[in-house]
PDB file of C-alpha atoms and ligand atoms in Angstrom:
ATOM      1  CA  UNK A   1     -15.659  11.180  14.754  1.00  0.00           C
ATOM      2  CA  UNK A   2     -13.434  12.697  12.912  1.00  0.00           C
ATOM      3  CA  UNK A   3     -12.958  13.406   9.081  1.00  0.00           C
ATOM      4  CA  UNK A   4     -10.340  10.777   7.426  1.00  0.00           C
ATOM      5  CA  UNK A   5     -10.900  11.388   4.122  1.00  0.00           C
ATOM      6  CA  UNK A   6     -12.572  13.985   1.359  1.00  0.00           C
ATOM      7  CA  UNK A   7     -12.522  12.450  -1.916  1.00  0.00           C
ATOM      8  CA  UNK A   8     -12.665  15.039  -4.871  1.00  0.00           C
ATOM      9  CA  UNK A   9     -13.837  14.628  -8.399  1.00  0.00           C
ATOM     10  CA  UNK A  10     -10.345  15.761  -9.403  1.00  0.00           C
ATOM     11  CA  UNK A  11      -8.200  13.111  -6.655  1.00  0.00           C
ATOM     12  CA  UNK A  12     -10.605  10.688  -8.264  1.00  0.00           C
ATOM     13  CA  UNK A  13      -9.800  11.504 -11.896  1.00  0.00           C
ATOM     14  CA  UNK A  14      -7.116   8.922 -12.498  1.00  0.00           C
ATOM     15  CA  UNK A  15      -9.103   6.251 -12.026  1.00  0.00           C
ATOM     16  CA  UNK A  16     -12.207   7.381 -13.755  1.00  0.00           C
ATOM     17  CA  UNK A  17     -13.291   5.441 -17.596  1.00  0.00           C
ATOM     18  CA  UNK A  18     -13.871   9.296 -18.675  1.00  0.00           C
ATOM     19  CA  UNK A  19     -11.448  11.749 -17.199  1.00  0.00           C
ATOM     20  CA  UNK A  20     -12.735  14.572 -18.438  1.00  0.00           C
ATOM     21  CA  UNK A  21     -16.804  13.320 -17.316  1.00  0.00           C
ATOM     22  CA  UNK A  22     -18.619  16.227 -15.232  1.00  0.00           C
ATOM     23  CA  UNK A  23     -19.946  15.025 -11.662  1.00  0.00           C
ATOM     24  CA  UNK A  24     -20.581  15.823  -8.622  1.00  0.00           C
ATOM     25  CA  UNK A  25     -17.435  17.749  -6.886  1.00  0.00           C
ATOM     26  CA  UNK A  26     -16.895  15.209  -4.241  1.00  0.00           C
ATOM     27  CA  UNK A  27     -17.233  11.675  -4.860  1.00  0.00           C
ATOM     28  CA  UNK A  28     -17.354  10.541  -0.914  1.00  0.00           C
ATOM     29  CA  UNK A  29     -16.298  11.251   2.361  1.00  0.00           C
ATOM     30  CA  UNK A  30     -14.544   8.881   5.067  1.00  0.00           C
ATOM     31  CA  UNK A  31     -15.110   9.438   8.734  1.00  0.00           C
ATOM     32  CA  UNK A  32     -13.136   7.695  11.269  1.00  0.00           C
ATOM     33  CA  UNK A  33     -13.427   6.854  15.425  1.00  0.00           C
ATOM     34  CA  UNK A  34     -17.474   6.040  14.789  1.00  0.00           C
ATOM     35  CA  UNK A  35     -18.257   4.065  17.388  1.00  0.00           C
ATOM     36  CA  UNK A  36     -15.638   4.670  19.658  1.00  0.00           C
ATOM     37  CA  UNK A  37     -13.415   1.514  19.579  1.00  0.00           C
ATOM     38  CA  UNK A  38     -16.602  -0.814  19.055  1.00  0.00           C
ATOM     39  CA  UNK A  39     -16.953  -2.987  16.225  1.00  0.00           C
ATOM     40  CA  UNK A  40     -16.785  -0.387  13.419  1.00  0.00           C
ATOM     41  CA  UNK A  41     -14.198   2.256  13.047  1.00  0.00           C
ATOM     42  CA  UNK A  42     -15.139   4.126   9.587  1.00  0.00           C
ATOM     43  CA  UNK A  43     -17.869   5.288   7.764  1.00  0.00           C
ATOM     44  CA  UNK A  44     -18.156   5.796   4.234  1.00  0.00           C
ATOM     45  CA  UNK A  45     -20.779   8.032   2.500  1.00  0.00           C
ATOM     46  CA  UNK A  46     -20.797   8.214  -1.354  1.00  0.00           C
ATOM     47  CA  UNK A  47     -22.410  10.601  -3.582  1.00  0.00           C
ATOM     48  CA  UNK A  48     -25.397   9.179  -5.855  1.00  0.00           C
ATOM     49  CA  UNK A  49     -24.688  10.016  -9.551  1.00  0.00           C
ATOM     50  CA  UNK A  50     -22.324   9.467 -11.888  1.00  0.00           C
ATOM     51  CA  UNK A  51     -18.906  10.945 -13.853  1.00  0.00           C
ATOM     52  CA  UNK A  52     -19.678  10.502 -17.667  1.00  0.00           C
ATOM     53  CA  UNK A  53     -22.031   7.262 -17.285  1.00  0.00           C
ATOM     54  CA  UNK A  54     -19.507   5.831 -14.778  1.00  0.00           C
ATOM     55  CA  UNK A  55     -21.217   5.303 -11.333  1.00  0.00           C
ATOM     56  CA  UNK A  56     -19.512   7.101  -8.344  1.00  0.00           C
ATOM     57  CA  UNK A  57     -17.072   4.745  -6.590  1.00  0.00           C
ATOM     58  CA  UNK A  58     -14.172   4.955  -4.442  1.00  0.00           C
ATOM     59  CA  UNK A  59     -10.461   5.234  -6.046  1.00  0.00           C
ATOM     60  CA  UNK A  60     -10.174   1.239  -4.927  1.00  0.00           C
ATOM     61  CA  UNK A  61      -7.257  -0.155  -3.238  1.00  0.00           C
ATOM     62  CA  UNK A  62      -5.554  -3.229  -2.329  1.00  0.00           C
ATOM     63  CA  UNK A  63      -3.623  -4.061   1.442  1.00  0.00           C
ATOM     64  CA  UNK A  64      -0.873  -4.271   1.854  1.00  0.00           C
ATOM     65  CA  UNK A  65      -1.248  -5.664   5.889  1.00  0.00           C
ATOM     66  CA  UNK A  66      -2.549  -9.047   6.002  1.00  0.00           C
ATOM     67  CA  UNK A  67      -5.575  -8.017   8.113  1.00  0.00           C
ATOM     68  CA  UNK A  68      -9.006  -8.414   7.324  1.00  0.00           C
ATOM     69  CA  UNK A  69     -11.373  -5.856   6.713  1.00  0.00           C
ATOM     70  CA  UNK A  70     -15.398  -6.383   6.927  1.00  0.00           C
ATOM     71  CA  UNK A  71     -17.868  -4.251   5.390  1.00  0.00           C
ATOM     72  CA  UNK A  72     -21.258  -3.567   6.660  1.00  0.00           C
ATOM     73  CA  UNK A  73     -23.900  -1.772   4.166  1.00  0.00           C
ATOM     74  CA  UNK A  74     -25.875   0.533   6.097  1.00  0.00           C
ATOM     75  CA  UNK A  75     -27.872   2.893   3.596  1.00  0.00           C
ATOM     76  CA  UNK A  76     -28.233   2.922  -0.361  1.00  0.00           C
ATOM     77  CA  UNK A  77     -27.720   0.530  -3.051  1.00  0.00           C
ATOM     78  CA  UNK A  78     -24.410  -0.232  -4.012  1.00  0.00           C
ATOM     79  CA  UNK A  79     -22.024  -2.474  -5.884  1.00  0.00           C
ATOM     80  CA  UNK A  80     -18.659  -3.926  -4.233  1.00  0.00           C
ATOM     81  CA  UNK A  81     -16.038  -4.510  -7.078  1.00  0.00           C
ATOM     82  CA  UNK A  82     -13.295  -7.062  -5.961  1.00  0.00           C
ATOM     83  CA  UNK A  83     -10.554  -8.184  -8.215  1.00  0.00           C
ATOM     84  CA  UNK A  84      -8.382 -11.160  -7.115  1.00  0.00           C
ATOM     85  CA  UNK A  85      -4.142 -10.892  -7.482  1.00  0.00           C
ATOM     86  CA  UNK A  86      -3.038 -12.686 -10.173  1.00  0.00           C
ATOM     87  CA  UNK A  87       0.014 -15.003  -9.501  1.00  0.00           C
ATOM     88  CA  UNK A  88       3.351 -16.168 -11.230  1.00  0.00           C
ATOM     89  CA  UNK A  89       5.383 -18.339  -9.503  1.00  0.00           C
ATOM     90  CA  UNK A  90       5.073 -16.245  -6.434  1.00  0.00           C
ATOM     91  CA  UNK A  91       5.615 -12.807  -8.471  1.00  0.00           C
ATOM     92  CA  UNK A  92       2.246 -10.435  -8.164  1.00  0.00           C
ATOM     93  CA  UNK A  93       1.072  -9.530 -11.956  1.00  0.00           C
ATOM     94  CA  UNK A  94      -1.136  -6.762 -11.471  1.00  0.00           C
ATOM     95  CA  UNK A  95      -2.531  -6.177 -14.988  1.00  0.00           C
ATOM     96  CA  UNK A  96      -3.884  -9.613 -14.761  1.00  0.00           C
ATOM     97  CA  UNK A  97      -6.483 -10.296 -12.538  1.00  0.00           C
ATOM     98  CA  UNK A  98      -7.373 -13.921 -11.150  1.00  0.00           C
ATOM     99  CA  UNK A  99     -11.260 -13.237 -10.942  1.00  0.00           C
ATOM    100  CA  UNK A 100     -13.447 -10.542 -10.699  1.00  0.00           C
ATOM    101  CA  UNK A 101     -16.638 -10.226  -8.396  1.00  0.00           C
ATOM    102  CA  UNK A 102     -19.506  -7.925  -8.603  1.00  0.00           C
ATOM    103  CA  UNK A 103     -21.206  -7.723  -5.813  1.00  0.00           C
ATOM    104  CA  UNK A 104     -24.311  -6.476  -5.367  1.00  0.00           C
ATOM    105  CA  UNK A 105     -25.062  -4.793  -1.917  1.00  0.00           C
ATOM    106  CA  UNK A 106     -28.349  -4.100   0.359  1.00  0.00           C
ATOM    107  CA  UNK A 107     -28.552  -2.205   3.764  1.00  0.00           C
ATOM    108  CA  UNK A 108     -27.909  -5.503   6.139  1.00  0.00           C
ATOM    109  CA  UNK A 109     -25.418  -7.155   4.168  1.00  0.00           C
ATOM    110  CA  UNK A 110     -21.822  -7.690   5.471  1.00  0.00           C
ATOM    111  CA  UNK A 111     -18.256  -8.493   3.909  1.00  0.00           C
ATOM    112  CA  UNK A 112     -15.410 -10.112   4.401  1.00  0.00           C
ATOM    113  CA  UNK A 113     -12.492  -9.041   2.291  1.00  0.00           C
ATOM    114  CA  UNK A 114      -8.894 -10.797   2.768  1.00  0.00           C
ATOM    115  CA  UNK A 115      -5.685  -9.615   1.463  1.00  0.00           C
ATOM    116  CA  UNK A 116      -5.322 -11.317  -1.881  1.00  0.00           C
ATOM    117  CA  UNK A 117      -9.045  -9.093  -2.826  1.00  0.00           C
ATOM    118  CA  UNK A 118      -8.693  -5.297  -4.559  1.00  0.00           C
ATOM    119  CA  UNK A 119     -11.654  -3.645  -3.565  1.00  0.00           C
ATOM    120  CA  UNK A 120     -13.910  -0.530  -4.704  1.00  0.00           C
ATOM    121  CA  UNK A 121     -17.001   0.645  -3.511  1.00  0.00           C
ATOM    122  CA  UNK A 122     -19.698   1.914  -6.389  1.00  0.00           C
ATOM    123  CA  UNK A 123     -22.782   4.035  -5.648  1.00  0.00           C
ATOM    124  CA  UNK A 124     -25.521   2.512  -8.403  1.00  0.00           C
ATOM    125  CA  UNK A 125     -28.667   4.019  -6.510  1.00  0.00           C
ATOM    126  CA  UNK A 126     -30.562   7.847  -6.466  1.00  0.00           C
ATOM    127  CA  UNK A 127     -29.412   8.654  -2.784  1.00  0.00           C
ATOM    128  CA  UNK A 128     -26.248   8.349  -0.838  1.00  0.00           C
ATOM    129  CA  UNK A 129     -24.345   5.001  -0.286  1.00  0.00           C
ATOM    130  CA  UNK A 130     -23.131   4.419   3.462  1.00  0.00           C
ATOM    131  CA  UNK A 131     -21.082   1.609   4.695  1.00  0.00           C
ATOM    132  CA  UNK A 132     -19.031   1.098   7.945  1.00  0.00           C
ATOM    133  CA  UNK A 133     -15.742  -0.899   8.229  1.00  0.00           C
ATOM    134  CA  UNK A 134     -13.884  -1.993  10.943  1.00  0.00           C
ATOM    135  CA  UNK A 135     -10.395  -1.216   9.091  1.00  0.00           C
ATOM    136  CA  UNK A 136      -7.826   0.352  11.692  1.00  0.00           C
ATOM    137  CA  UNK A 137      -4.469  -0.566   9.799  1.00  0.00           C
ATOM    138  CA  UNK A 138      -4.219   2.650   7.775  1.00  0.00           C
ATOM    139  CA  UNK A 139      -3.206   2.752   4.271  1.00  0.00           C
ATOM    140  CA  UNK A 140       0.507   3.149   2.444  1.00  0.00           C
ATOM    141  CA  UNK A 141       0.526   4.725  -1.038  1.00  0.00           C
ATOM    142  CA  UNK A 142       1.421   1.053  -2.236  1.00  0.00           C
ATOM    143  CA  UNK A 143      -2.176   0.228  -1.566  1.00  0.00           C
ATOM    144  CA  UNK A 144      -3.166   2.311  -4.156  1.00  0.00           C
ATOM    145  CA  UNK A 145      -0.449   2.855  -6.866  1.00  0.00           C
ATOM    146  CA  UNK A 146      -1.263  -0.483  -9.201  1.00  0.00           C
ATOM    147  CA  UNK A 147      -5.062   0.680  -9.294  1.00  0.00           C
ATOM    148  CA  UNK A 148      -3.914   4.227 -10.004  1.00  0.00           C
ATOM    149  CA  UNK A 149      -1.597   3.382 -12.690  1.00  0.00           C
ATOM    150  CA  UNK A 150      -4.071   1.079 -14.522  1.00  0.00           C
ATOM    151  CA  UNK A 151      -6.509   3.892 -14.040  1.00  0.00           C
ATOM    152  CA  UNK A 152      -9.030   1.933 -12.284  1.00  0.00           C
ATOM    153  CA  UNK A 153     -10.252  -1.686 -11.355  1.00  0.00           C
ATOM    154  CA  UNK A 154     -10.287  -4.076 -14.077  1.00  0.00           C
ATOM    155  CA  UNK A 155     -13.906  -3.204 -15.142  1.00  0.00           C
ATOM    156  CA  UNK A 156     -15.832  -0.337 -14.770  1.00  0.00           C
ATOM    157  CA  UNK A 157     -19.574  -0.144 -13.602  1.00  0.00           C
ATOM    158  CA  UNK A 158     -21.516   2.300 -16.560  1.00  0.00           C
ATOM    159  CA  UNK A 159     -25.288   3.292 -16.987  1.00  0.00           C
ATOM    160  CA  UNK A 160     -26.425   2.180 -20.229  1.00  0.00           C
ATOM    161  CA  UNK A 161     -30.129   2.040 -20.761  1.00  0.00           C
ATOM    162  CA  UNK A 162     -30.843   3.568 -17.370  1.00  0.00           C
ATOM    163  CA  UNK A 163     -29.355   0.640 -16.010  1.00  0.00           C
ATOM    164  CA  UNK A 164     -25.260  -0.209 -14.330  1.00  0.00           C
ATOM    165  CA  UNK A 165     -23.703  -2.149 -16.849  1.00  0.00           C
ATOM    166  CA  UNK A 166     -19.902  -2.973 -17.401  1.00  0.00           C
ATOM    167  CA  UNK A 167     -17.192  -1.664 -19.441  1.00  0.00           C
ATOM    168  CA  UNK A 168     -13.857  -3.548 -19.230  1.00  0.00           C
ATOM    169  CA  UNK A 169     -10.582  -1.493 -18.785  1.00  0.00           C
ATOM    170  CA  UNK A 170      -8.742  -2.063 -21.383  1.00  0.00           C
ATOM    171  CA  UNK A 171      -5.384  -1.070 -19.262  1.00  0.00           C
ATOM    172  CA  UNK A 172      -5.796  -5.071 -18.057  1.00  0.00           C
ATOM    173  CA  UNK A 173      -4.855  -7.822 -19.847  1.00  0.00           C
ATOM    174  CA  UNK A 174      -6.619 -10.998 -20.508  1.00  0.00           C
ATOM    175  CA  UNK A 175     -10.344  -9.943 -18.502  1.00  0.00           C
ATOM    176  CA  UNK A 176     -12.028 -13.051 -16.612  1.00  0.00           C
ATOM    177  CA  UNK A 177     -15.486 -13.292 -17.207  1.00  0.00           C
ATOM    178  CA  UNK A 178     -17.066 -11.152 -14.737  1.00  0.00           C
ATOM    179  CA  UNK A 179     -18.872 -12.854 -11.686  1.00  0.00           C
ATOM    180  CA  UNK A 180     -22.258 -11.261 -10.132  1.00  0.00           C
ATOM    181  CA  UNK A 181     -23.161 -12.102  -6.891  1.00  0.00           C
ATOM    182  CA  UNK A 182     -24.902 -11.456  -3.805  1.00  0.00           C
ATOM    183  CA  UNK A 183     -23.324 -11.147  -0.348  1.00  0.00           C
ATOM    184  CA  UNK A 184     -24.474 -14.046   0.973  1.00  0.00           C
ATOM    185  CA  UNK A 185     -22.720 -16.106  -1.711  1.00  0.00           C
ATOM    186  CA  UNK A 186     -19.849 -13.899  -1.905  1.00  0.00           C
ATOM    187  CA  UNK A 187     -19.594 -15.147   2.165  1.00  0.00           C
ATOM    188  CA  UNK A 188     -19.837 -18.855   1.047  1.00  0.00           C
ATOM    189  CA  UNK A 189     -16.964 -18.609  -1.466  1.00  0.00           C
ATOM    190  CA  UNK A 190     -14.179 -16.636   0.894  1.00  0.00           C
ATOM    191  CA  UNK A 191     -15.174 -19.283   3.919  1.00  0.00           C
TER     192      UNK A 191
HETATM  193 FE1  FE2 B   1      -9.971  -1.887   2.297  1.00  0.00          FE
END
């Protein structure tokens, strides 16, 4: 097993709702080669906690490569934010999203992600959120560029009155109504 990524608070700053907010020094760790070439390749561990009111999350990315990715939730209480690319006449318009889906995650859930979906994991529990995934194709800066420019996904997940709530990211245009689903419901949608 190798340490692939360690994402500090400072590195997450470009995509935070409030870049000045205090929070955990390290947001998440990604380890690779976790099962020696078997089904799962990477393990991601997200700290519990918030940056200001926003829950700890992964940076968020799209896939430049047309391969599918599957996540398995191992432990913790999370949310997977999914935003579907919006196209006009075949041109991708990154400032707008076709759909925004908030998938609640429980241990044992498996979620398939296809190329049209940008995605970010968010820890809304009181303990580390741990996931496995099978992505072996690496990433290029282009996978992260648009999300970095727009300072995050189309919505932020924030703590309000003790529970998780959503906050639109004003850098996007015409937000769709966010849709709330379980992993099983999302699986039916992408079949
Ligand atoms: Fe991915």
